[in-house]
């Protein structure tokens, strides 16, 4: 089968805008321009929603919600410019911060203010998947998390779904394939994150540097077989390689 029939995919995991790593994000965009994705999946925590977090906040870091939204829309503009015909925004637990804030502090606005409206996702042509839900492309499921994190989360996500699954949340780069007794194989993959490690204030800096990996995912969807072929793309020293081409930040 000719590779011209395959549809390119970009997976954007855990950017935590406006506390993202701008150089890493721009490097991903460089690579994405080369593959010309037909499908783009934001797989959760695209925005940090620090302004409405229930956690204690660093006064030097806190910004207004409107500023977070403007930063998020600017990077959505960048993704929109890639020209994908199918775009899906999967909400993560940080998106859910807004819903919890409204529940507790402004219940009158609960059904009026929401992430899709604030980011104008419908006008932009994005499908929206709420937190704790999933979507599917061919034989592959995509969701933000299944309530687990850590080194073994890639296995636990596969155990939960029993189907091929791509998740975010852990900020780790992990990729496993497991089979069963009748020769069926399933993928579980996590593609790191695009956040700025220096902005993390709730975990020891050494642990962040040890466990979390900058990166994103690319892949190809075969409409004939419904198979999705995914590849992790780690970002190392502001460089990455996609389809044999080196990109530098």
CSV table of C-alpha atoms in Angstrom, one decimal:
chain,number,residue,atom,x,y,z
A,1,UNK,CA,0.0,0.0,0.0
A,2,UNK,CA,1.3,3.4,-0.9
A,3,UNK,CA,2.0,5.7,2.1
A,4,UNK,CA,0.1,8.5,0.2
A,5,UNK,CA,-3.1,6.9,1.4
A,6,UNK,CA,-2.1,7.3,5.1
A,7,UNK,CA,-3.4,10.3,7.0
A,8,UNK,CA,-0.8,12.2,9.2
A,9,UNK,CA,-1.6,12.8,12.9
A,10,UNK,CA,-0.2,15.2,15.5
A,11,UNK,CA,-0.8,14.6,19.2
A,12,UNK,CA,-0.2,17.6,21.5
A,13,UNK,CA,0.1,16.6,25.2
A,14,UNK,CA,0.0,18.7,28.3
A,15,UNK,CA,1.2,22.1,27.2
A,16,UNK,CA,0.0,23.9,30.4
A,17,UNK,CA,-0.2,27.3,28.6
A,18,UNK,CA,0.9,30.0,29.6
A,19,UNK,CA,3.5,28.0,31.5
A,20,UNK,CA,4.6,26.1,28.4
A,21,UNK,CA,8.0,25.7,27.0
A,22,UNK,CA,7.7,28.1,24.0
A,23,UNK,CA,10.8,26.7,22.3
A,24,UNK,CA,9.6,23.2,22.5
A,25,UNK,CA,6.1,24.1,21.3
A,26,UNK,CA,7.6,26.0,18.3
A,27,UNK,CA,9.8,23.0,17.6
A,28,UNK,CA,6.7,20.8,17.5
A,29,UNK,CA,5.1,23.2,15.1
A,30,UNK,CA,8.2,23.1,12.8
A,31,UNK,CA,7.9,19.3,12.6
A,32,UNK,CA,4.1,19.4,12.2
A,33,UNK,CA,4.5,21.7,9.2
A,34,UNK,CA,6.7,19.0,7.5
A,35,UNK,CA,4.1,16.2,8.0
A,36,UNK,CA,1.1,18.4,7.3
A,37,UNK,CA,-1.3,16.7,9.7
A,38,UNK,CA,-4.8,15.9,8.7
A,39,UNK,CA,-5.7,15.0,12.3
A,40,UNK,CA,-4.7,17.0,15.4
A,41,UNK,CA,-5.4,15.8,18.9
A,42,UNK,CA,-4.9,18.0,21.9
A,43,UNK,CA,-4.9,15.4,24.6
A,44,UNK,CA,-5.5,17.4,27.7
A,45,UNK,CA,-4.1,20.2,29.9
A,46,UNK,CA,-3.6,22.5,26.9
A,47,UNK,CA,-4.1,25.4,29.4
A,48,UNK,CA,-3.0,25.3,33.0
A,49,UNK,CA,-5.9,27.3,34.4
A,50,UNK,CA,-3.7,28.3,37.3
A,51,UNK,CA,-5.9,31.4,38.0
A,52,UNK,CA,-8.8,29.2,39.1
A,53,UNK,CA,-6.8,26.5,40.8
A,54,UNK,CA,-7.9,25.6,44.3
A,55,UNK,CA,-4.3,25.1,45.3
A,56,UNK,CA,-2.3,27.8,47.1
A,57,UNK,CA,-0.8,30.1,44.5
A,58,UNK,CA,2.6,31.8,44.1
A,59,UNK,CA,1.9,35.5,43.9
A,60,UNK,CA,4.8,35.9,41.5
A,61,UNK,CA,3.4,33.3,39.1
A,62,UNK,CA,-0.3,34.1,39.2
A,63,UNK,CA,-1.9,35.6,36.2
A,64,UNK,CA,-5.5,36.6,35.4
A,65,UNK,CA,-7.7,34.0,33.7
A,66,UNK,CA,-8.1,36.3,30.7
A,67,UNK,CA,-4.4,36.3,30.2
A,68,UNK,CA,-4.3,32.5,30.2
A,69,UNK,CA,-7.1,32.4,27.7
A,70,UNK,CA,-5.4,34.9,25.4
A,71,UNK,CA,-2.1,32.8,25.5
A,72,UNK,CA,-4.1,29.6,24.8
A,73,UNK,CA,-5.9,31.2,21.8
A,74,UNK,CA,-2.6,32.4,20.4
A,75,UNK,CA,-1.3,28.8,20.3
A,76,UNK,CA,-4.6,27.5,19.0
A,77,UNK,CA,-4.1,30.0,16.1
A,78,UNK,CA,-0.7,28.4,15.4
A,79,UNK,CA,-2.2,24.9,15.4
A,80,UNK,CA,-5.2,26.0,13.2
A,81,UNK,CA,-2.7,27.4,10.7
A,82,UNK,CA,-1.5,23.8,10.1
A,83,UNK,CA,-4.6,23.2,8.1
A,84,UNK,CA,-5.8,19.9,9.6
A,85,UNK,CA,-9.3,18.9,8.5
A,86,UNK,CA,-10.0,17.1,11.7
A,87,UNK,CA,-9.2,18.6,15.1
A,88,UNK,CA,-10.1,17.3,18.5
A,89,UNK,CA,-9.6,19.1,21.9
A,90,UNK,CA,-9.7,16.6,24.8
A,91,UNK,CA,-10.1,18.3,28.2
A,92,UNK,CA,-7.7,17.4,31.0
A,93,UNK,CA,-7.8,17.7,34.8
A,94,UNK,CA,-6.5,21.2,34.5
A,95,UNK,CA,-9.4,22.2,32.3
A,96,UNK,CA,-11.6,20.7,35.0
A,97,UNK,CA,-10.2,23.4,37.4
A,98,UNK,CA,-12.6,25.8,35.8
A,99,UNK,CA,-15.6,23.6,36.3
A,100,UNK,CA,-14.7,23.0,39.9
A,101,UNK,CA,-14.2,26.7,40.5
A,102,UNK,CA,-17.6,27.5,39.0
A,103,UNK,CA,-19.3,24.7,41.1
A,104,UNK,CA,-17.8,26.1,44.3
A,105,UNK,CA,-17.5,29.9,43.7
A,106,UNK,CA,-20.0,30.8,41.0
A,107,UNK,CA,-22.6,28.1,40.5
A,108,UNK,CA,-24.9,30.6,38.7
A,109,UNK,CA,-22.4,30.6,35.8
A,110,UNK,CA,-21.8,26.8,35.8
A,111,UNK,CA,-23.8,26.1,32.6
A,112,UNK,CA,-22.9,29.4,31.0
A,113,UNK,CA,-19.1,29.7,31.2
A,114,UNK,CA,-17.1,26.7,29.8
A,115,UNK,CA,-13.9,25.9,28.1
A,116,UNK,CA,-15.3,25.4,24.5
A,117,UNK,CA,-17.0,28.8,24.6
A,118,UNK,CA,-14.1,30.6,26.1
A,119,UNK,CA,-11.7,29.3,23.5
A,120,UNK,CA,-14.2,29.5,20.6
A,121,UNK,CA,-13.6,25.9,19.7
A,122,UNK,CA,-16.7,25.4,17.6
A,123,UNK,CA,-15.9,28.5,15.5
A,124,UNK,CA,-12.4,27.2,15.1
A,125,UNK,CA,-13.6,23.8,13.9
A,126,UNK,CA,-12.5,21.7,16.9
A,127,UNK,CA,-14.5,18.8,18.4
A,128,UNK,CA,-14.6,18.9,22.2
A,129,UNK,CA,-14.3,15.9,24.5
A,130,UNK,CA,-15.0,16.6,28.2
A,131,UNK,CA,-12.6,15.5,30.9
A,132,UNK,CA,-13.0,11.8,31.9
A,133,UNK,CA,-14.3,10.9,28.4
A,134,UNK,CA,-12.5,9.6,25.4
A,135,UNK,CA,-12.6,9.7,21.6
A,136,UNK,CA,-11.6,7.2,19.0
A,137,UNK,CA,-9.8,7.2,15.6
A,138,UNK,CA,-10.0,3.9,13.9
A,139,UNK,CA,-9.0,1.3,16.4
A,140,UNK,CA,-7.2,3.7,18.7
A,141,UNK,CA,-8.7,5.4,21.8
A,142,UNK,CA,-7.5,8.8,23.1
A,143,UNK,CA,-8.2,10.3,26.5
A,144,UNK,CA,-6.3,12.5,29.0
A,145,UNK,CA,-6.1,10.0,31.9
A,146,UNK,CA,-7.8,7.2,33.7
A,147,UNK,CA,-7.1,8.5,37.1
A,148,UNK,CA,-3.5,7.2,37.4
A,149,UNK,CA,-0.1,8.7,37.0
A,150,UNK,CA,3.5,7.6,37.5
A,151,UNK,CA,5.9,5.2,35.9
A,152,UNK,CA,3.4,2.4,35.6
A,153,UNK,CA,0.5,4.5,34.3
A,154,UNK,CA,1.1,3.4,30.7
A,155,UNK,CA,0.4,-0.2,31.7
A,156,UNK,CA,-2.5,0.7,33.9
A,157,UNK,CA,-4.2,2.7,31.1
A,158,UNK,CA,-3.9,-0.4,28.9
A,159,UNK,CA,-5.3,-2.5,31.6
A,160,UNK,CA,-8.3,-0.2,31.9
A,161,UNK,CA,-9.1,0.0,28.2
A,162,UNK,CA,-8.0,-3.4,26.9
A,163,UNK,CA,-7.7,-1.6,23.6
A,164,UNK,CA,-5.0,0.5,22.0
A,165,UNK,CA,-4.9,3.8,23.9
A,166,UNK,CA,-3.0,7.1,23.9
A,167,UNK,CA,-3.1,9.1,27.2
A,168,UNK,CA,-1.5,12.3,28.6
A,169,UNK,CA,-1.3,13.5,32.2
A,170,UNK,CA,1.8,11.6,33.3
A,171,UNK,CA,4.2,14.0,31.4
A,172,UNK,CA,6.3,10.9,30.7
A,173,UNK,CA,7.4,9.4,27.4
A,174,UNK,CA,6.3,5.8,27.3
A,175,UNK,CA,5.3,3.3,24.6
A,176,UNK,CA,4.4,-0.4,25.1
A,177,UNK,CA,2.8,-3.1,22.9
A,178,UNK,CA,1.3,-6.1,24.5
A,179,UNK,CA,-0.5,-9.1,22.9
A,180,UNK,CA,-2.7,-11.9,24.1
A,181,UNK,CA,-3.0,-15.7,23.5
A,182,UNK,CA,-4.7,-15.4,20.2
A,183,UNK,CA,-2.2,-13.0,18.7
A,184,UNK,CA,-4.1,-9.6,19.1
A,185,UNK,CA,-1.8,-6.7,19.9
A,186,UNK,CA,-2.6,-3.4,21.7
A,187,UNK,CA,-0.6,-0.2,22.1
A,188,UNK,CA,-0.4,2.1,25.1
A,189,UNK,CA,1.5,5.3,24.5
A,190,UNK,CA,2.3,8.6,26.4
A,191,UNK,CA,4.1,11.4,24.6
A,192,UNK,CA,5.5,13.5,27.4
A,193,UNK,CA,4.6,17.2,27.8
A,194,UNK,CA,5.4,20.7,26.5
A,195,UNK,CA,5.5,22.6,29.8
A,196,UNK,CA,8.2,24.7,31.4
A,197,UNK,CA,9.8,22.7,34.2
A,198,UNK,CA,11.0,25.9,35.9
A,199,UNK,CA,7.4,27.0,36.5
A,200,UNK,CA,6.4,23.8,38.4
A,201,UNK,CA,6.0,24.8,42.1
A,202,UNK,CA,4.3,21.7,43.5
A,203,UNK,CA,7.0,19.1,43.0
A,204,UNK,CA,10.8,18.9,43.7
A,205,UNK,CA,12.6,20.3,40.7
A,206,UNK,CA,14.9,17.3,40.5
A,207,UNK,CA,11.9,14.9,40.3
A,208,UNK,CA,10.4,17.0,37.5
A,209,UNK,CA,13.7,16.8,35.5
A,210,UNK,CA,14.1,13.1,36.2
A,211,UNK,CA,10.6,11.9,35.4
A,212,UNK,CA,9.0,14.3,32.9
A,213,UNK,CA,10.0,14.4,29.2
A,214,UNK,CA,9.5,17.1,26.6
A,215,UNK,CA,7.9,15.8,23.5
A,216,UNK,CA,4.8,15.1,21.4
A,217,UNK,CA,3.4,12.4,19.2
A,218,UNK,CA,3.1,11.9,15.4
A,219,UNK,CA,1.4,9.1,13.6
A,220,UNK,CA,-0.5,7.9,10.5
A,221,UNK,CA,-4.0,6.6,10.2
A,222,UNK,CA,-4.9,4.0,7.6
A,223,UNK,CA,-8.6,4.4,6.7
A,224,UNK,CA,-8.7,1.1,5.0
A,225,UNK,CA,-7.6,-1.1,8.0
A,226,UNK,CA,-8.5,1.4,10.7
A,227,UNK,CA,-5.0,0.9,12.2
A,228,UNK,CA,-3.2,3.9,13.7
A,229,UNK,CA,0.6,3.9,13.7
A,230,UNK,CA,1.9,6.2,16.5
A,231,UNK,CA,5.5,7.3,17.1
A,232,UNK,CA,6.8,9.2,20.2
A,233,UNK,CA,8.9,12.3,19.4
A,234,UNK,CA,11.2,13.2,22.4
A,235,UNK,CA,12.7,16.7,22.4
A,236,UNK,CA,16.3,16.6,23.4
A,237,UNK,CA,18.4,19.8,23.7
A,238,UNK,CA,15.8,21.6,21.6
A,239,UNK,CA,16.1,19.1,18.8
A,240,UNK,CA,13.8,16.3,17.5
A,241,UNK,CA,13.6,13.9,14.6
A,242,UNK,CA,10.5,13.2,12.6
A,243,UNK,CA,10.4,10.9,9.6
A,244,UNK,CA,14.2,11.0,9.4
A,245,UNK,CA,14.5,14.8,9.4
A,246,UNK,CA,16.3,16.7,12.2
A,247,UNK,CA,14.5,19.8,13.5
A,248,UNK,CA,16.3,22.4,15.7
A,249,UNK,CA,14.8,24.9,18.0
